[in-house]
Amino acid sequence: EVPLVESGGGLVQPGGSLRLSCVASGYTYSNYCMGWFRQAPGKKREGFASAYTGVDWSFYADSVKGRFTISQDNAKKTLYLQMNSLKPEDTGTYYCALDNSAKAYDCYSGAWSRRRAAFDSDWGQGTQVTVSS
């Protein structure tokens, strides 16, 4: 497994923005599914955004649709999550994941995201996002 390093979290007021980064410096595949997940205290991990390289469609959970945007920079081996209009319910630890074996449709339909969220292992350290006034 290639280690993924998430960063960019912090404390932000409601309505604010943050951009998270996920560096996968050892990842050599050019086609893969990428996704962002989060876990709030006392809750299960949730997959809320995923996209497949080279495919325009992306999956966003209703809870983040219109506010969050997933993107990547292949040259930098970095995955990004732009989060706007943050709400207190967005508070949690955020994780990223990559999967070169996932099918493109499963990725942008959300099916992969739901399956991957249930994994108990193969997660990085995550980055904490706290939305509070």
PDB file of C-alpha atoms in Angstrom:
ATOM      1  CA  GLU A   1       0.000   0.000   0.000  1.00  0.00           C
ATOM      2  CA  VAL A   2       1.219   3.459  -0.896  1.00  0.00           C
ATOM      3  CA  PRO A   3       1.148   5.787   2.119  1.00  0.00           C
ATOM      4  CA  LEU A   4      -1.095   8.785   1.691  1.00  0.00           C
ATOM      5  CA  VAL A   5      -0.490  11.966   3.660  1.00  0.00           C
ATOM      6  CA  GLU A   6      -3.419  14.270   4.259  1.00  0.00           C
ATOM      7  CA  SER A   7      -2.982  17.897   5.315  1.00  0.00           C
ATOM      8  CA  GLY A   8      -4.705  21.263   5.282  1.00  0.00           C
ATOM      9  CA  GLY A   9      -7.195  20.825   8.082  1.00  0.00           C
ATOM     10  CA  GLY A  10      -7.766  23.321  10.849  1.00  0.00           C
ATOM     11  CA  LEU A  11     -10.273  25.390  12.753  1.00  0.00           C
ATOM     12  CA  VAL A  12     -12.565  27.508  10.611  1.00  0.00           C
ATOM     13  CA  GLN A  13     -15.707  29.501  11.254  1.00  0.00           C
ATOM     14  CA  PRO A  14     -19.026  28.478   9.692  1.00  0.00           C
ATOM     15  CA  GLY A  15     -19.184  29.742   6.142  1.00  0.00           C
ATOM     16  CA  GLY A  16     -15.421  29.584   5.761  1.00  0.00           C
ATOM     17  CA  SER A  17     -13.253  27.588   3.375  1.00  0.00           C
ATOM     18  CA  LEU A  18     -10.405  25.128   3.543  1.00  0.00           C
ATOM     19  CA  ARG A  19      -8.408  23.211   0.962  1.00  0.00           C
ATOM     20  CA  LEU A  20      -7.211  19.764   1.902  1.00  0.00           C
ATOM     21  CA  SER A  21      -4.329  18.001   0.186  1.00  0.00           C
ATOM     22  CA  CYS A  22      -3.463  14.340  -0.090  1.00  0.00           C
ATOM     23  CA  VAL A  23       0.013  13.445  -1.296  1.00  0.00           C
ATOM     24  CA  ALA A  24       0.620  10.029  -2.800  1.00  0.00           C
ATOM     25  CA  SER A  25       4.250  10.404  -3.733  1.00  0.00           C
ATOM     26  CA  GLY A  26       4.842   6.697  -4.306  1.00  0.00           C
ATOM     27  CA  TYR A  27       1.757   6.082  -6.438  1.00  0.00           C
ATOM     28  CA  THR A  28       2.739   5.034  -9.942  1.00  0.00           C
ATOM     29  CA  TYR A  29      -0.618   4.314 -11.580  1.00  0.00           C
ATOM     30  CA  SER A  30      -2.002   6.828 -14.061  1.00  0.00           C
ATOM     31  CA  ASN A  31      -5.637   5.667 -13.933  1.00  0.00           C
ATOM     32  CA  TYR A  32      -7.392   5.262 -10.618  1.00  0.00           C
ATOM     33  CA  CYS A  33     -10.328   6.167  -8.481  1.00  0.00           C
ATOM     34  CA  MET A  34      -9.696   8.806  -5.824  1.00  0.00           C
ATOM     35  CA  GLY A  35     -11.884   9.765  -2.953  1.00  0.00           C
ATOM     36  CA  TRP A  36     -12.295  11.741   0.211  1.00  0.00           C
ATOM     37  CA  PHE A  37     -13.809  10.379   3.408  1.00  0.00           C
ATOM     38  CA  ARG A  38     -14.531  11.756   6.822  1.00  0.00           C
ATOM     39  CA  GLN A  39     -15.371  10.520  10.271  1.00  0.00           C
ATOM     40  CA  ALA A  40     -17.074  12.553  12.941  1.00  0.00           C
ATOM     41  CA  PRO A  41     -16.737  11.554  16.605  1.00  0.00           C
ATOM     42  CA  GLY A  42     -19.027   8.639  17.404  1.00  0.00           C
ATOM     43  CA  LYS A  43     -20.024   8.149  13.781  1.00  0.00           C
ATOM     44  CA  LYS A  44     -19.058   5.792  11.005  1.00  0.00           C
ATOM     45  CA  ARG A  45     -16.614   6.866   8.323  1.00  0.00           C
ATOM     46  CA  GLU A  46     -18.436   8.447   5.373  1.00  0.00           C
ATOM     47  CA  GLY A  47     -17.344   8.555   1.756  1.00  0.00           C
ATOM     48  CA  PHE A  48     -18.592  11.813   0.306  1.00  0.00           C
ATOM     49  CA  ALA A  49     -16.581  12.582  -2.853  1.00  0.00           C
ATOM     50  CA  SER A  50     -14.895  10.478  -5.496  1.00  0.00           C
ATOM     51  CA  ALA A  51     -13.729  10.796  -9.070  1.00  0.00           C
ATOM     52  CA  TYR A  52     -11.913   8.729 -11.668  1.00  0.00           C
ATOM     53  CA  THR A  53      -8.897  10.055 -13.542  1.00  0.00           C
ATOM     54  CA  GLY A  54      -9.812  11.344 -16.982  1.00  0.00           C
ATOM     55  CA  VAL A  55     -13.559  11.136 -16.357  1.00  0.00           C
ATOM     56  CA  ASP A  56     -15.582  14.339 -16.039  1.00  0.00           C
ATOM     57  CA  TRP A  57     -18.260  12.957 -13.737  1.00  0.00           C
ATOM     58  CA  SER A  58     -17.735  12.908  -9.988  1.00  0.00           C
ATOM     59  CA  PHE A  59     -19.672  11.580  -7.042  1.00  0.00           C
ATOM     60  CA  TYR A  60     -20.649  13.910  -4.227  1.00  0.00           C
ATOM     61  CA  ALA A  61     -22.859  13.042  -1.307  1.00  0.00           C
ATOM     62  CA  ASP A  62     -25.882  15.287  -0.894  1.00  0.00           C
ATOM     63  CA  SER A  63     -24.361  16.641   2.311  1.00  0.00           C
ATOM     64  CA  VAL A  64     -21.476  18.284   0.397  1.00  0.00           C
ATOM     65  CA  LYS A  65     -22.835  18.718  -3.122  1.00  0.00           C
ATOM     66  CA  GLY A  66     -22.349  22.254  -4.393  1.00  0.00           C
ATOM     67  CA  ARG A  67     -19.894  23.120  -1.615  1.00  0.00           C
ATOM     68  CA  PHE A  68     -16.987  20.689  -2.015  1.00  0.00           C
ATOM     69  CA  THR A  69     -14.889  20.008  -5.106  1.00  0.00           C
ATOM     70  CA  ILE A  70     -12.454  17.143  -5.638  1.00  0.00           C
ATOM     71  CA  SER A  71      -9.496  17.597  -7.981  1.00  0.00           C
ATOM     72  CA  GLN A  72      -6.017  16.263  -8.637  1.00  0.00           C
ATOM     73  CA  ASP A  73      -2.612  17.258  -9.900  1.00  0.00           C
ATOM     74  CA  ASN A  74      -1.060  14.177 -11.453  1.00  0.00           C
ATOM     75  CA  ALA A  75       2.357  15.746 -11.819  1.00  0.00           C
ATOM     76  CA  LYS A  76       2.468  16.447  -8.090  1.00  0.00           C
ATOM     77  CA  LYS A  77       0.771  13.154  -7.197  1.00  0.00           C
ATOM     78  CA  THR A  78      -1.618  15.205  -5.110  1.00  0.00           C
ATOM     79  CA  LEU A  79      -5.344  15.010  -4.570  1.00  0.00           C
ATOM     80  CA  TYR A  80      -7.223  18.085  -3.389  1.00  0.00           C
ATOM     81  CA  LEU A  81     -10.524  18.833  -1.708  1.00  0.00           C
ATOM     82  CA  GLN A  82     -11.771  22.419  -1.864  1.00  0.00           C
ATOM     83  CA  MET A  83     -14.351  22.967   0.846  1.00  0.00           C
ATOM     84  CA  ASN A  84     -16.502  26.085   0.794  1.00  0.00           C
ATOM     85  CA  SER A  85     -19.449  27.246   2.891  1.00  0.00           C
ATOM     86  CA  LEU A  86     -18.360  24.999   5.717  1.00  0.00           C
ATOM     87  CA  LYS A  87     -20.894  23.989   8.335  1.00  0.00           C
ATOM     88  CA  PRO A  88     -20.436  22.692  11.897  1.00  0.00           C
ATOM     89  CA  GLU A  89     -21.635  19.280  10.729  1.00  0.00           C
ATOM     90  CA  ASP A  90     -18.577  19.097   8.439  1.00  0.00           C
ATOM     91  CA  THR A  91     -16.416  18.700  11.540  1.00  0.00           C
ATOM     92  CA  GLY A  92     -14.412  15.491  11.579  1.00  0.00           C
ATOM     93  CA  THR A  93     -11.219  13.755  10.559  1.00  0.00           C
ATOM     94  CA  TYR A  94     -10.747  13.720   6.808  1.00  0.00           C
ATOM     95  CA  TYR A  95      -9.035  10.938   4.892  1.00  0.00           C
ATOM     96  CA  CYS A  96      -8.208  10.227   1.268  1.00  0.00           C
ATOM     97  CA  ALA A  97      -7.930   6.975  -0.638  1.00  0.00           C
ATOM     98  CA  LEU A  98      -6.816   5.859  -4.092  1.00  0.00           C
ATOM     99  CA  ASP A  99      -7.688   2.621  -5.865  1.00  0.00           C
ATOM    100  CA  ASN A 100      -6.303   1.552  -9.222  1.00  0.00           C
ATOM    101  CA  SER A 101      -8.506  -1.571  -9.295  1.00  0.00           C
ATOM    102  CA  ALA A 102     -11.838   0.243  -9.020  1.00  0.00           C
ATOM    103  CA  LYS A 103     -14.042   0.522 -12.086  1.00  0.00           C
ATOM    104  CA  ALA A 104     -14.683   4.036 -13.352  1.00  0.00           C
ATOM    105  CA  TYR A 105     -18.474   3.696 -13.075  1.00  0.00           C
ATOM    106  CA  ASP A 106     -18.255   2.459  -9.497  1.00  0.00           C
ATOM    107  CA  CYS A 107     -16.058   5.434  -8.741  1.00  0.00           C
ATOM    108  CA  TYR A 108     -18.182   8.252 -10.107  1.00  0.00           C
ATOM    109  CA  SER A 109     -21.490   6.622  -9.114  1.00  0.00           C
ATOM    110  CA  GLY A 110     -20.502   6.487  -5.460  1.00  0.00           C
ATOM    111  CA  ALA A 111     -20.517   2.698  -5.141  1.00  0.00           C
ATOM    112  CA  TRP A 112     -16.756   2.510  -4.589  1.00  0.00           C
ATOM    113  CA  SER A 113     -16.907   5.278  -2.021  1.00  0.00           C
ATOM    114  CA  ARG A 114     -19.501   3.411   0.029  1.00  0.00           C
ATOM    115  CA  ARG A 115     -17.507   0.162  -0.054  1.00  0.00           C
ATOM    116  CA  ARG A 116     -14.196   1.815   0.732  1.00  0.00           C
ATOM    117  CA  ALA A 117     -15.626   3.753   3.681  1.00  0.00           C
ATOM    118  CA  ALA A 118     -16.327   0.456   5.438  1.00  0.00           C
ATOM    119  CA  PHE A 119     -12.642  -0.567   5.506  1.00  0.00           C
ATOM    120  CA  ASP A 120     -11.249  -0.782   9.035  1.00  0.00           C
ATOM    121  CA  SER A 121      -7.646  -0.458   7.892  1.00  0.00           C
ATOM    122  CA  ASP A 122      -5.572   1.108   5.096  1.00  0.00           C
ATOM    123  CA  TRP A 123      -6.149   4.668   6.186  1.00  0.00           C
ATOM    124  CA  GLY A 124      -3.617   7.433   6.690  1.00  0.00           C
ATOM    125  CA  GLN A 125      -3.426   9.636   9.743  1.00  0.00           C
ATOM    126  CA  GLY A 126      -6.088  11.974   8.381  1.00  0.00           C
ATOM    127  CA  THR A 127      -6.401  15.711   8.921  1.00  0.00           C
ATOM    128  CA  GLN A 128      -8.747  17.287  11.448  1.00  0.00           C
ATOM    129  CA  VAL A 129     -11.344  19.801  10.312  1.00  0.00           C
ATOM    130  CA  THR A 130     -13.248  21.730  12.959  1.00  0.00           C
ATOM    131  CA  VAL A 131     -15.990  24.138  11.970  1.00  0.00           C
ATOM    132  CA  SER A 132     -16.985  26.265  14.920  1.00  0.00           C
ATOM    133  CA  SER A 133     -17.571  29.864  15.855  1.00  0.00           C
TER     134      SER A 133
END
